[in-house]
XYZ file of C-alpha atoms in Angstrom:
337
model
C 14.968 22.755 29.974
C 14.969 24.704 26.701
C 14.758 22.481 23.584
C 14.872 23.536 19.926
C 13.738 21.216 17.103
C 14.617 22.177 13.529
C 12.839 20.609 10.561
C 9.850 20.217 12.864
C 7.354 19.695 10.029
C 9.438 17.090 8.183
C 9.164 13.305 8.246
C 11.218 12.797 11.405
C 10.675 16.241 12.928
C 6.897 15.801 12.997
C 7.233 12.556 14.912
C 9.883 13.958 17.254
C 7.651 16.920 18.114
C 4.814 14.537 18.937
C 7.141 12.599 21.236
C 8.164 15.812 22.976
C 4.586 17.084 23.310
C 4.656 16.862 27.106
C 7.887 18.881 27.250
C 8.101 22.533 26.355
C 10.044 22.896 23.116
C 10.361 25.308 20.194
C 9.587 24.041 16.719
C 11.301 25.570 13.700
C 10.725 25.011 9.976
C 11.214 26.810 6.686
C 7.452 26.768 6.158
C 5.394 27.400 9.274
C 1.850 26.009 8.920
C 0.639 27.968 11.963
C 1.813 30.157 14.840
C 3.023 27.136 16.834
C 6.003 26.807 14.469
C 8.713 29.468 14.157
C 9.496 30.197 10.524
C 13.215 30.292 9.731
C 14.829 29.855 6.336
C 17.808 28.156 7.932
C 21.101 28.952 6.279
C 19.648 31.738 4.149
C 18.304 34.170 6.747
C 19.412 35.216 10.246
C 17.644 33.451 13.115
C 14.479 35.108 14.440
C 14.678 36.884 17.792
C 12.662 34.067 19.370
C 15.672 31.778 18.947
C 18.135 33.905 20.882
C 19.543 32.813 24.232
C 20.933 29.538 25.553
C 19.562 26.173 24.371
C 19.964 23.115 26.559
C 19.213 20.789 23.624
C 19.087 21.375 19.883
C 17.586 18.601 17.775
C 18.742 19.268 14.225
C 16.393 17.329 11.951
C 16.166 19.859 9.104
C 17.627 18.501 5.853
C 17.031 18.017 2.166
C 17.034 14.270 1.530
C 16.776 14.402 -2.273
C 19.173 12.014 -3.989
C 19.335 14.208 -7.102
C 21.162 17.109 -5.424
C 24.360 18.308 -7.071
C 27.373 19.090 -4.917
C 26.679 22.831 -4.586
C 22.973 22.217 -4.012
C 23.669 19.619 -1.331
C 26.148 21.896 0.413
C 23.671 24.783 0.477
C 20.755 22.555 1.520
C 22.446 20.675 4.371
C 25.831 22.100 5.347
C 24.707 25.740 5.361
C 21.773 25.099 7.736
C 24.005 23.061 10.052
C 26.428 25.951 10.437
C 23.501 28.297 11.190
C 22.331 25.891 13.912
C 25.833 25.562 15.382
C 25.861 29.342 15.790
C 22.965 28.945 18.269
C 24.767 26.298 20.333
C 27.366 26.662 23.060
C 29.514 24.295 25.132
C 26.557 23.452 27.370
C 24.201 22.642 24.480
C 23.538 18.986 23.759
C 23.315 18.762 19.962
C 21.261 15.817 18.674
C 22.121 15.666 14.983
C 20.052 13.588 12.561
C 22.274 12.013 9.922
C 21.857 8.854 7.818
C 23.150 5.316 8.233
C 24.457 5.474 4.665
C 27.408 7.637 5.618
C 28.791 4.319 6.875
C 28.402 0.765 5.654
C 29.782 -0.927 2.573
C 29.351 0.634 -0.864
C 29.776 -1.379 -4.055
C 31.841 0.176 -6.895
C 28.734 0.507 -9.071
C 27.023 2.568 -6.342
C 29.504 5.397 -6.534
C 28.990 8.571 -8.512
C 32.561 9.639 -9.227
C 34.836 12.245 -7.667
C 32.052 14.791 -7.214
C 30.781 12.997 -4.104
C 34.072 11.546 -2.848
C 33.015 7.905 -2.664
C 29.371 8.443 -1.684
C 26.325 7.484 -3.740
C 24.883 10.977 -4.102
C 24.914 14.559 -2.856
C 22.643 13.830 0.080
C 24.958 11.151 1.509
C 28.047 13.233 0.831
C 26.612 16.341 2.505
C 25.507 14.379 5.580
C 29.020 12.934 5.902
C 30.427 16.477 5.687
C 27.945 17.530 8.375
C 29.051 14.727 10.693
C 32.654 15.806 10.272
C 31.772 19.432 11.003
C 29.785 18.726 14.181
C 32.525 16.430 15.480
C 35.180 19.110 14.957
C 33.317 22.320 15.712
C 30.598 21.696 18.283
C 32.148 22.319 21.719
C 29.379 20.651 23.709
C 27.792 17.183 24.069
C 26.924 15.463 20.787
C 24.648 12.605 19.757
C 24.456 11.568 16.094
C 21.418 9.550 15.005
C 21.844 7.425 11.857
C 18.594 5.953 10.484
C 18.236 3.782 7.349
C 15.500 4.334 4.732
C 12.516 5.593 6.707
C 8.960 4.297 6.311
C 5.759 4.809 8.309
C 5.016 4.073 11.935
C 5.201 0.451 13.040
C 1.623 0.448 14.370
C -0.274 2.410 11.699
C 2.131 3.119 8.836
C 1.443 6.850 9.205
C 4.143 9.243 8.020
C 4.229 12.990 7.373
C 5.382 12.673 3.769
C 5.751 9.867 1.225
C 9.332 9.926 -0.066
C 12.360 7.658 -0.441
C 11.130 4.014 -0.405
C 7.666 5.101 -1.528
C 9.180 5.872 -4.935
C 9.238 2.117 -5.523
C 5.535 1.720 -4.698
C 4.462 4.348 -7.195
C 6.772 2.901 -9.844
C 5.295 -0.586 -9.354
C 1.633 0.421 -9.655
C 2.315 2.707 -12.628
C 4.344 0.142 -14.565
C 7.491 2.286 -14.559
C 9.341 -0.348 -12.532
C 9.569 -2.796 -15.417
C 12.649 -4.248 -13.745
C 14.318 -3.887 -10.368
C 18.059 -3.526 -10.616
C 20.193 -5.098 -7.912
C 21.119 -8.306 -6.148
C 18.083 -10.346 -4.955
C 20.173 -11.468 -1.989
C 21.417 -7.958 -1.193
C 20.384 -6.283 2.052
C 17.656 -3.641 2.233
C 17.546 -1.691 5.508
C 14.367 0.135 6.557
C 13.236 1.684 9.825
C 9.834 2.912 11.073
C 9.673 6.651 11.668
C 8.364 6.280 15.218
C 11.417 4.252 16.260
C 13.754 6.774 14.640
C 11.945 9.565 16.493
C 12.100 7.583 19.737
C 15.891 7.436 19.440
C 16.012 11.189 18.845
C 13.631 12.046 21.695
C 15.371 9.661 24.111
C 18.683 11.360 23.353
C 17.170 14.817 23.802
C 15.655 13.988 27.184
C 18.542 11.919 28.554
C 21.668 13.039 30.354
C 24.044 14.487 27.728
C 26.847 12.059 26.831
C 30.327 12.713 28.177
C 31.777 11.825 24.764
C 30.264 11.998 21.255
C 27.801 9.143 20.747
C 26.401 7.599 17.561
C 23.133 5.668 17.383
C 22.559 3.409 14.346
C 18.959 2.333 13.802
C 18.789 -0.802 11.647
C 17.676 -4.424 11.530
C 21.206 -5.686 11.007
C 21.287 -9.428 10.372
C 17.478 -9.447 10.594
C 17.163 -7.039 7.680
C 15.197 -7.916 4.553
C 16.929 -9.058 1.392
C 15.933 -7.302 -1.833
C 13.941 -10.319 -3.012
C 12.118 -10.474 0.316
C 11.394 -6.749 0.205
C 9.812 -7.141 -3.232
C 7.751 -10.098 -1.992
C 6.402 -8.030 0.905
C 5.697 -4.937 -1.196
C 4.072 -6.737 -4.122
C 2.169 -9.161 -1.892
C 0.759 -6.365 0.274
C -0.156 -4.243 -2.742
C -1.965 -7.234 -4.240
C -3.938 -7.728 -1.005
C -5.003 -4.078 -1.047
C -5.933 -4.231 -4.722
C -7.872 -7.496 -4.379
C -10.247 -5.882 -1.860
C -11.294 -3.472 -4.618
C -11.307 -6.028 -7.425
C -8.084 -4.785 -9.048
C -5.678 -7.215 -10.686
C -2.351 -8.055 -9.020
C 0.678 -5.902 -9.758
C 3.120 -7.665 -12.101
C 6.211 -8.568 -10.082
C 9.185 -7.129 -11.960
C 12.229 -9.301 -12.573
C 15.449 -8.483 -10.738
C 18.339 -7.701 -13.079
C 21.929 -7.697 -11.813
C 23.397 -4.185 -11.660
C 26.332 -4.982 -13.956
C 24.052 -6.590 -16.554
C 21.673 -3.641 -16.458
C 24.392 -0.989 -16.756
C 26.254 -2.806 -19.531
C 23.444 -4.078 -21.751
C 20.026 -2.660 -20.900
C 20.710 0.910 -19.770
C 22.206 2.050 -23.109
C 19.079 0.768 -24.879
C 16.797 2.376 -22.300
C 18.518 5.733 -22.707
C 18.124 5.553 -26.454
C 14.623 4.200 -26.889
C 12.525 5.049 -23.810
C 10.393 8.157 -23.569
C 11.792 11.091 -21.540
C 9.346 10.308 -18.711
C 10.364 6.653 -18.635
C 14.023 7.615 -18.784
C 13.582 9.892 -15.755
C 11.946 7.013 -13.867
C 14.880 4.754 -14.745
C 17.305 7.384 -13.431
C 15.462 7.766 -10.112
C 15.124 4.024 -9.609
C 18.823 3.605 -10.393
C 19.593 5.830 -7.409
C 17.284 3.712 -5.264
C 18.823 0.392 -6.316
C 22.029 0.703 -4.305
C 20.008 1.159 -1.113
C 18.186 -2.128 -1.560
C 21.034 -4.449 -2.500
C 23.800 -3.694 -0.027
C 26.630 -6.177 0.351
C 26.282 -6.179 4.156
C 23.710 -4.893 6.654
C 24.436 -2.176 9.183
C 25.486 -2.923 12.757
C 22.701 -1.394 14.862
C 22.840 0.119 18.296
C 19.015 0.148 18.232
C 17.598 -2.873 16.425
C 14.535 -2.736 14.170
C 12.536 -5.908 14.777
C 10.488 -7.670 12.059
C 11.083 -5.191 9.213
C 8.755 -7.211 6.942
C 5.784 -6.325 9.172
C 6.905 -2.689 9.234
C 7.054 -2.561 5.437
C 3.669 -4.250 5.010
C 2.010 -1.759 7.362
C 3.660 1.130 5.503
C 2.365 -0.174 2.165
C -1.189 -0.540 3.507
C -1.167 3.016 4.821
C 0.179 4.355 1.515
C -2.477 2.451 -0.433
C -5.237 3.795 1.839
C -4.004 7.379 1.420
C -3.275 7.108 -2.317
C -6.139 4.889 -3.563
C -6.077 6.144 -7.161
C -2.396 5.321 -7.430
C -2.638 2.052 -5.529
C -5.466 0.773 -7.773
C -4.019 2.047 -11.054
C -3.559 -0.294 -13.980
C 0.190 -0.545 -14.680
C 1.159 0.717 -18.135
C 3.873 -1.395 -19.788
C 6.988 0.268 -21.142
C 6.945 1.190 -24.804
C 9.909 1.973 -27.001
C 10.124 5.096 -29.125
C 10.444 4.587 -32.861
C 14.013 4.949 -34.043
């Protein structure tokens, strides 16, 4: 069996490659740390000669997950590479395509970012939805789409190749930039450990190709954390880590309803906060809609006990980023008018 894994040095790709270690496979990434990874600037350069020939399975995990992408950036970062990968596939290639659970689900009106992203929260979501449409229409062979939620570290150790996404909240809490958390305390916050996401990908790659396109949704569903519960777990675990080193607890920020924040507080923040604080507000605003969803996802693979998963992820982050984890939060200050 000939297997190709794109994005092999990314958050999910790293874990998928570890799962496939006993099976011969080719790893591809834009930046190759050593000779074991084939360097390919997917979507911008032709494929290297090493990638020619038939592939039994292509795991497409390469993507830019930044929420700040504009429409053209998102298209170039995610749709372009997908088309380059499809050019390597044929009707006998099982394509395992990594998407995101947020192409589905319920979006509140305040989550949306206007006509630019056609009803999606940001360029990343929009581009992944476009990718799903393209693979469904254009790939002639077997197809499995994997839709994970926000991804955190391994269930057992919290280890992860890169701190991104949900880890933005941790850094904001210990630095004092998260003076408030915007959202609904009772809203749903879906997370999934990277090893379980990778297990779904690897299982698909090594299983009999489906006779019809298949979609796997990895989520806790009705067992998901609420936003208030997520904050309790994150702040409580951070405080445990800080107490070991004699650091004071992290102030737990109040939760402000999205409508109240956007109508009353955001205009003041934009006018009086420093540029750095304003940037933090903008990034956290993008995060808020992911942690206060009106309804959880319906999983095909259920994440059990997400509170334990989140606590382990926080402990690992704190151990790897001790200076950040033990920092003294700096309160917001307003600029003079």
